[in-house]
Coordinates of N, CA and C in Angstrom, one line a residue:
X1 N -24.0 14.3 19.8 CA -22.8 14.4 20.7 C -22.8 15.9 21.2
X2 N -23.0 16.0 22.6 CA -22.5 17.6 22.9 C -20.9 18.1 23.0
X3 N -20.7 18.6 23.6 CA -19.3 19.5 23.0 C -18.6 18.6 24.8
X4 N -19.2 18.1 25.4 CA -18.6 17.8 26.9 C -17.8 16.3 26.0
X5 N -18.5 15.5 25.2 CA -17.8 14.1 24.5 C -17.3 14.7 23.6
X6 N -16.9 15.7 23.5 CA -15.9 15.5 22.5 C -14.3 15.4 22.4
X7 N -13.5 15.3 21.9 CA -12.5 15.1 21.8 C -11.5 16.6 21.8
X8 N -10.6 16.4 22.6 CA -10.5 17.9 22.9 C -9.4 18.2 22.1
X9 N -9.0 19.8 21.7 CA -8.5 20.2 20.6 C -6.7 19.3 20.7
X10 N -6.3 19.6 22.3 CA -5.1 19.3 22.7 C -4.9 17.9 22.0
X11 N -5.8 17.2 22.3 CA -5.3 15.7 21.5 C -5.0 16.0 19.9
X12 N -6.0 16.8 19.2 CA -5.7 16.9 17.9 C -3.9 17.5 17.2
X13 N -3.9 18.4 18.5 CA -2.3 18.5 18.3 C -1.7 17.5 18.6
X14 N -1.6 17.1 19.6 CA -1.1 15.8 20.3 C -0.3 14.6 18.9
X15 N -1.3 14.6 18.1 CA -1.7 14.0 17.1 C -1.2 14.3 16.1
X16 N -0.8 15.8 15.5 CA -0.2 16.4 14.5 C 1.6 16.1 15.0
X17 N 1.4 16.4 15.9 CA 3.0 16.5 16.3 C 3.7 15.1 16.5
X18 N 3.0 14.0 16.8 CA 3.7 12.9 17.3 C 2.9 12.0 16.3
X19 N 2.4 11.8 15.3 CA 1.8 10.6 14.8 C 2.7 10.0 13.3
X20 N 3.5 9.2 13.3 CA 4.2 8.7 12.3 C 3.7 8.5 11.5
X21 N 2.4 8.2 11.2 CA 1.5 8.2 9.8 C 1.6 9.3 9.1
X22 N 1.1 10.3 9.6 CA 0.6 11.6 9.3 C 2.2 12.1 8.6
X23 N 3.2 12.3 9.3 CA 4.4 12.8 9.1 C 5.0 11.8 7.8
X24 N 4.8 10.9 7.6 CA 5.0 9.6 6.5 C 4.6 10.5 5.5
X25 N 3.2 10.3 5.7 CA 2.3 10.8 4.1 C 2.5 12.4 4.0
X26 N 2.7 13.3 4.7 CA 2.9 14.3 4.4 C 4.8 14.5 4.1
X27 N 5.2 13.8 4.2 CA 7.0 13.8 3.4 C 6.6 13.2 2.5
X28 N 6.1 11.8 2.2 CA 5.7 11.3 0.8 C 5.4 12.2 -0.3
X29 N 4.6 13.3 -0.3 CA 3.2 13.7 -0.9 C 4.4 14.8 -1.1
X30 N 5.6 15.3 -0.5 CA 6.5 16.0 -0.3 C 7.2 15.8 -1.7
X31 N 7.7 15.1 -1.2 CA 8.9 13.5 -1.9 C 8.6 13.8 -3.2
X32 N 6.9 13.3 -3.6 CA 6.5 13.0 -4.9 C 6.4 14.2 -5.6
X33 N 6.0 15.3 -5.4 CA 6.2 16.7 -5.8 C 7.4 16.9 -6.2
X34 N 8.1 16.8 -5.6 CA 9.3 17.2 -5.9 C 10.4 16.5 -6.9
X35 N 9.9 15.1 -6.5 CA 10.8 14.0 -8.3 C 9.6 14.4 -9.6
X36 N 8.0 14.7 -8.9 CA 7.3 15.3 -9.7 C 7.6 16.0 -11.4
X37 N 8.1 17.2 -10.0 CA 8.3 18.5 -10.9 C 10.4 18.1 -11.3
X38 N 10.7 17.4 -11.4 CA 12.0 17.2 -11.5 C 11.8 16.3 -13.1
X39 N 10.9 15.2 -13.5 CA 10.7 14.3 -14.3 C 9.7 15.4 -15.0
X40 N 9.1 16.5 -15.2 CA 8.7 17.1 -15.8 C 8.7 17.0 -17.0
X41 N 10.0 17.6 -17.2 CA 10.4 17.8 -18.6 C 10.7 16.7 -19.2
X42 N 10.7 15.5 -18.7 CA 10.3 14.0 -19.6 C 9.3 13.5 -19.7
X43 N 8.3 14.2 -19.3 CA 6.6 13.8 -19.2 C 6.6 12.4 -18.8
X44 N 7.0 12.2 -17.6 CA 7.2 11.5 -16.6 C 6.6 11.7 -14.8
X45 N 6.1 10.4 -14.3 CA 5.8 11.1 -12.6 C 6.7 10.2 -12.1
X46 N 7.3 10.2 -10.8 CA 7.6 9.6 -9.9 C 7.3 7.9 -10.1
X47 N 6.2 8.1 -10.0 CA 5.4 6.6 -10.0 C 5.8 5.8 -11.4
X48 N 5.8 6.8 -12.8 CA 5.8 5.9 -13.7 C 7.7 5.7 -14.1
X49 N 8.2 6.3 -12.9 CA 10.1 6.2 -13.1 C 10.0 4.7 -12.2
X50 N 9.1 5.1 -10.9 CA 9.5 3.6 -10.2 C 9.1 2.7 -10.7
X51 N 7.8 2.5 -11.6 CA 7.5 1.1 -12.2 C 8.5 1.1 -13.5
X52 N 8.9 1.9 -14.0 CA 9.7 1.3 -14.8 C 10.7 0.8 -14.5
X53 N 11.7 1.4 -13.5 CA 12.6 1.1 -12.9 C 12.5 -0.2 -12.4
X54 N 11.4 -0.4 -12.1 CA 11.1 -2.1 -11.5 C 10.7 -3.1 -12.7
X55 N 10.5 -2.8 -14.0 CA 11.2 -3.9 -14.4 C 12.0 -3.6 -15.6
X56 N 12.8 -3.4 -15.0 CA 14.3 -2.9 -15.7 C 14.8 -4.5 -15.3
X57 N 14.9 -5.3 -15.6 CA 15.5 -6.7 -15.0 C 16.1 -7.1 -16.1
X58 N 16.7 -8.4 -16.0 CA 17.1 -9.0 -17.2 C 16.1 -10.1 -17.7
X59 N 15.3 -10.3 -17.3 CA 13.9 -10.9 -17.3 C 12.7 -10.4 -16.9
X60 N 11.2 -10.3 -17.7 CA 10.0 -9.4 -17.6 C 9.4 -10.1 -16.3
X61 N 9.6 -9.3 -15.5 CA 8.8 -10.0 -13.9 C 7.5 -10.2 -14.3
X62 N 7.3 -11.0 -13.0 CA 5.4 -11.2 -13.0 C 4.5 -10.1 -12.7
X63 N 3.5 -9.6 -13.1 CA 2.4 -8.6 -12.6 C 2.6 -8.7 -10.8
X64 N 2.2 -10.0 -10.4 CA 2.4 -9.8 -8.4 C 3.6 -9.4 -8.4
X65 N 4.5 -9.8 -8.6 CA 6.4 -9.2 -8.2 C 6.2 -8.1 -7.8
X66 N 5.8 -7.1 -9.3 CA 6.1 -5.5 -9.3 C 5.2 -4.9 -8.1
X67 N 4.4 -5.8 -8.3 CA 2.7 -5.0 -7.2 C 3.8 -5.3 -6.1
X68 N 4.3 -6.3 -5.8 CA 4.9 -6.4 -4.1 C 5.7 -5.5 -3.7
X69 N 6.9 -5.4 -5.2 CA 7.8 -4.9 -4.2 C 7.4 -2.9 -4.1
X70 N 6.2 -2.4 -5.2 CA 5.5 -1.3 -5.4 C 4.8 -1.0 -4.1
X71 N 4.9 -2.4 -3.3 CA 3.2 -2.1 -2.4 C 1.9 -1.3 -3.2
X72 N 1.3 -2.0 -3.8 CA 0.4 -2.0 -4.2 C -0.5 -2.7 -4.6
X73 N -1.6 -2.8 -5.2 CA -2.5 -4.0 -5.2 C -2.5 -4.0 -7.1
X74 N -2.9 -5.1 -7.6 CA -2.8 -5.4 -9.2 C -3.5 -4.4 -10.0
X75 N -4.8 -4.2 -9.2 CA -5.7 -3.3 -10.1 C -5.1 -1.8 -9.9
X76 N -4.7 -1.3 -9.2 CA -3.9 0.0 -9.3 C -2.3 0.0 -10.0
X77 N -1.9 -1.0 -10.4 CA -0.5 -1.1 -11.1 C -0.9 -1.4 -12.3
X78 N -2.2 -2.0 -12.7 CA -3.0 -2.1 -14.2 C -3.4 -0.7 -14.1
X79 N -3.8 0.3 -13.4 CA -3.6 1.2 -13.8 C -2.8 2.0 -14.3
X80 N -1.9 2.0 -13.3 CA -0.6 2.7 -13.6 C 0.4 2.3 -14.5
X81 N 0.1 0.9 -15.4 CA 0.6 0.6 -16.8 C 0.1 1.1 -17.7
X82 N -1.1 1.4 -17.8 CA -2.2 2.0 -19.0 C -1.4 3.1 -20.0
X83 N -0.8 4.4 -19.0 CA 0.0 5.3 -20.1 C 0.8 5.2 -20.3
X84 N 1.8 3.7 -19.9 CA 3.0 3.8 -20.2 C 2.6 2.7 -21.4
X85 N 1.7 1.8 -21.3 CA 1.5 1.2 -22.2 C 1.4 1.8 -23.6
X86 N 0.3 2.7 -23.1 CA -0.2 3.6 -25.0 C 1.5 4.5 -25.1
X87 N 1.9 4.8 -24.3 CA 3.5 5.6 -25.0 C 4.7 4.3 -25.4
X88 N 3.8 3.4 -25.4 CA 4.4 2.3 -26.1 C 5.8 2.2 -25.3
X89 N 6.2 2.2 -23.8 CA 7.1 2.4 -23.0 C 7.4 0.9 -22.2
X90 N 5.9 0.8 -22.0 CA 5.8 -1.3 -21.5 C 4.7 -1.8 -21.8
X91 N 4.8 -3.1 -21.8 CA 4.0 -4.4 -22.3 C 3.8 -5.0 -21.4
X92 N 2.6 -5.9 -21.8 CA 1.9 -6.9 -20.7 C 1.9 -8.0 -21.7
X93 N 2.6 -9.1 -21.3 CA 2.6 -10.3 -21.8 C 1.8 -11.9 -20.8
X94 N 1.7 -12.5 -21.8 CA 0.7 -13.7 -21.4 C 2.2 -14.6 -20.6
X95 N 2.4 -14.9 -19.7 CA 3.8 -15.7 -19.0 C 3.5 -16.9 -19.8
X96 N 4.5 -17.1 -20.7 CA 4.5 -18.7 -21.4 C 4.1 -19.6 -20.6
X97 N 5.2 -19.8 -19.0 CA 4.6 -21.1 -18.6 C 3.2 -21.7 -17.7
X98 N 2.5 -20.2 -17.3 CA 1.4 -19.9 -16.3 C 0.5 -19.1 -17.6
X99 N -0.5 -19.4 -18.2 CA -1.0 -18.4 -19.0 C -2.2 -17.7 -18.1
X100 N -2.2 -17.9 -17.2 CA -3.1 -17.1 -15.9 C -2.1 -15.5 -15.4
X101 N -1.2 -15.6 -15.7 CA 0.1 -14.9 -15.2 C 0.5 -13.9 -16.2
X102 N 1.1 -12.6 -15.7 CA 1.4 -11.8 -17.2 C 2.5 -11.5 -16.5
X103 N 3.2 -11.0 -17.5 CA 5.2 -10.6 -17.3 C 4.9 -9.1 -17.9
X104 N 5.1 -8.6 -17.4 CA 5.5 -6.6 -17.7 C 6.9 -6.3 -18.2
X105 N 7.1 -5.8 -19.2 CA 7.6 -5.6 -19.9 C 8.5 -4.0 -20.3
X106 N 9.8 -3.8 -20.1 CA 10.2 -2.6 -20.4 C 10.6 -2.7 -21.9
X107 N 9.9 -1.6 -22.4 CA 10.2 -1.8 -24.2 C 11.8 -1.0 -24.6
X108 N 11.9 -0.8 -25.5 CA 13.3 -0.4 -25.9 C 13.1 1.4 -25.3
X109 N 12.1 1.9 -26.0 CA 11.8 3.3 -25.7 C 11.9 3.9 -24.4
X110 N 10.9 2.6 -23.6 CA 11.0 2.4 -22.2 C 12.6 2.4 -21.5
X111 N 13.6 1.9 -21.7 CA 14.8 1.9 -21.3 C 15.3 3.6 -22.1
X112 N 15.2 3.8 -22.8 CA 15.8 5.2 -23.3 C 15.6 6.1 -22.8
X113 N 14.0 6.3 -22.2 CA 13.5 7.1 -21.4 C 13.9 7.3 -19.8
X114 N 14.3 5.6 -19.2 CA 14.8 5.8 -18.4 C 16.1 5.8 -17.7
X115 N 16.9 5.5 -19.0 CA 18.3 6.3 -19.0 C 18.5 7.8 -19.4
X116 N 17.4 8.5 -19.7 CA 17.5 9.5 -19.2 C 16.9 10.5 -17.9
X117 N 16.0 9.5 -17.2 CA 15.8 9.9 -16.2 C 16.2 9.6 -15.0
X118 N 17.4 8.7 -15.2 CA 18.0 8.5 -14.2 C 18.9 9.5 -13.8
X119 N 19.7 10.5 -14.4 CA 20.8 11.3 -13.9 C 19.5 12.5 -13.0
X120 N 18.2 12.6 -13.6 CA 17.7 13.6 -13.1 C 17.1 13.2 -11.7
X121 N 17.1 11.9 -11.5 CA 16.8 10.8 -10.3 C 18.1 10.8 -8.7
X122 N 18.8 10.2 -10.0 CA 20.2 10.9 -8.7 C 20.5 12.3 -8.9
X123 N 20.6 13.4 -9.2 CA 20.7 14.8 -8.9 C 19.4 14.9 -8.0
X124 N 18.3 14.5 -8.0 CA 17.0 15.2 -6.6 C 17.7 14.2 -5.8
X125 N 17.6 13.1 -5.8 CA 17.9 12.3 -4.8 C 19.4 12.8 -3.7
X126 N 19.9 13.3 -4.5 CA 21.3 14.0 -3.8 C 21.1 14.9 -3.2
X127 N 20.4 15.8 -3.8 CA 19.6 17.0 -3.1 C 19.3 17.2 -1.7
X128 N 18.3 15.9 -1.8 CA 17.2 15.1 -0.3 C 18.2 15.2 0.4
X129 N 18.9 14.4 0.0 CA 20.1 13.8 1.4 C 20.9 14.6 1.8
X130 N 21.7 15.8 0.7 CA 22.2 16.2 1.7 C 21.3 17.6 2.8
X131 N 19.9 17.6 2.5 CA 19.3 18.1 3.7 C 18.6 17.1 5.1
X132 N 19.0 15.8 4.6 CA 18.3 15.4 5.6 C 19.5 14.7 6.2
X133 N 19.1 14.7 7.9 CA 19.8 14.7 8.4 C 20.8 12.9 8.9
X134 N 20.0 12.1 8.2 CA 20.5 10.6 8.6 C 19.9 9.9 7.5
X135 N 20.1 10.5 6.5 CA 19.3 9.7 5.2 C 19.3 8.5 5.2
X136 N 20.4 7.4 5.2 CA 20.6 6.4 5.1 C 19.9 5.7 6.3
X137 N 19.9 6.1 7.5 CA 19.1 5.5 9.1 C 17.4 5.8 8.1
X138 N 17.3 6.4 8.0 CA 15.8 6.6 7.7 C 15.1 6.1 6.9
X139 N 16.1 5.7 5.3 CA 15.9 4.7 4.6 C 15.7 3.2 4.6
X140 N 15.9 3.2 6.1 CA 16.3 1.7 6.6 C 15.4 1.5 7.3
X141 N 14.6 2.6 8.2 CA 13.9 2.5 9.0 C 12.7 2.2 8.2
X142 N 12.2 3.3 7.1 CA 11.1 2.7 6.1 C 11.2 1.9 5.5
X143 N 12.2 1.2 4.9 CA 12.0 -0.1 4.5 C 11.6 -1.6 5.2
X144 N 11.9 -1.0 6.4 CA 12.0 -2.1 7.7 C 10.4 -1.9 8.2
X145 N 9.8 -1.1 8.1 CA 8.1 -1.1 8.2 C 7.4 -2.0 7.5
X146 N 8.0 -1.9 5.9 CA 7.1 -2.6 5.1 C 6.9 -4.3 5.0

């Protein structure tokens, strides 16, 4: 390729400034830093407050459920059970009526843990909002993508 086919720098800004992807994953990547370093001191990440949070139910969801409403695929939420598993926080059970099927499990420790990470959940979460400027519009907007 000589330098006449290439793609000229202007687009690459073009691109920085207006591309909804890019501005997504770079507030995400924000986002998660920041409940990151907030769940610290429970040796907790982001990720392992929202799967727990997700099955906090009155019944152990199915493995697909959590992956759906996680957006994510099974083999990376089997990941992302593995340490909560060995801190003995949740379980993977055989579903009595599908034995093809497993039910995830929040253990007792598991709920302790995240009754106490809930107040440190809403204190950042309060935080966000009140710098951003339409929190609620924008919460709605992202969920309305998925």
């Amino acid at each position: 390729m000589n330098r006449h086919d290439a793609l000229p720098f202007e687009a690459t800004l073009y691109v920085k400034e207006h591309c909804l992807c890019l501005a997504a994953q770079r507030a995400a990547r924000a986002l998660a830093r920041r409940f990151d370093a907030a769940f610290a001191p429970l040796n907790l990440t982001n990720g392992q407050f929202s799967l727990l949070m997700a099955l906090n139910r009155p019944q152990p969801p199915l493995m697909r459920d959590v992956a759906s409403l996680l957006a994510m695929d099974r083999t990376t939420l089997t990941a992302m059970l593995k340490p909560l598993e060995r801190r003995k926080l949740a379980q993977v059970q055989v579903d009595a009526k599908d034995r093809r099927g497993r039910r995830l499990m929040i253990t007792h420790s598991g709920r302790v843990l995240l009754a106490k990470a809930f107040p440190v959940w809403t204190r950042t979460l309060g935080e966000l909002e009140r710098v951003t400027a339409d929190a609620e519009g924008l919460r709605a907007a992202l969920w309305g993508i998925s």
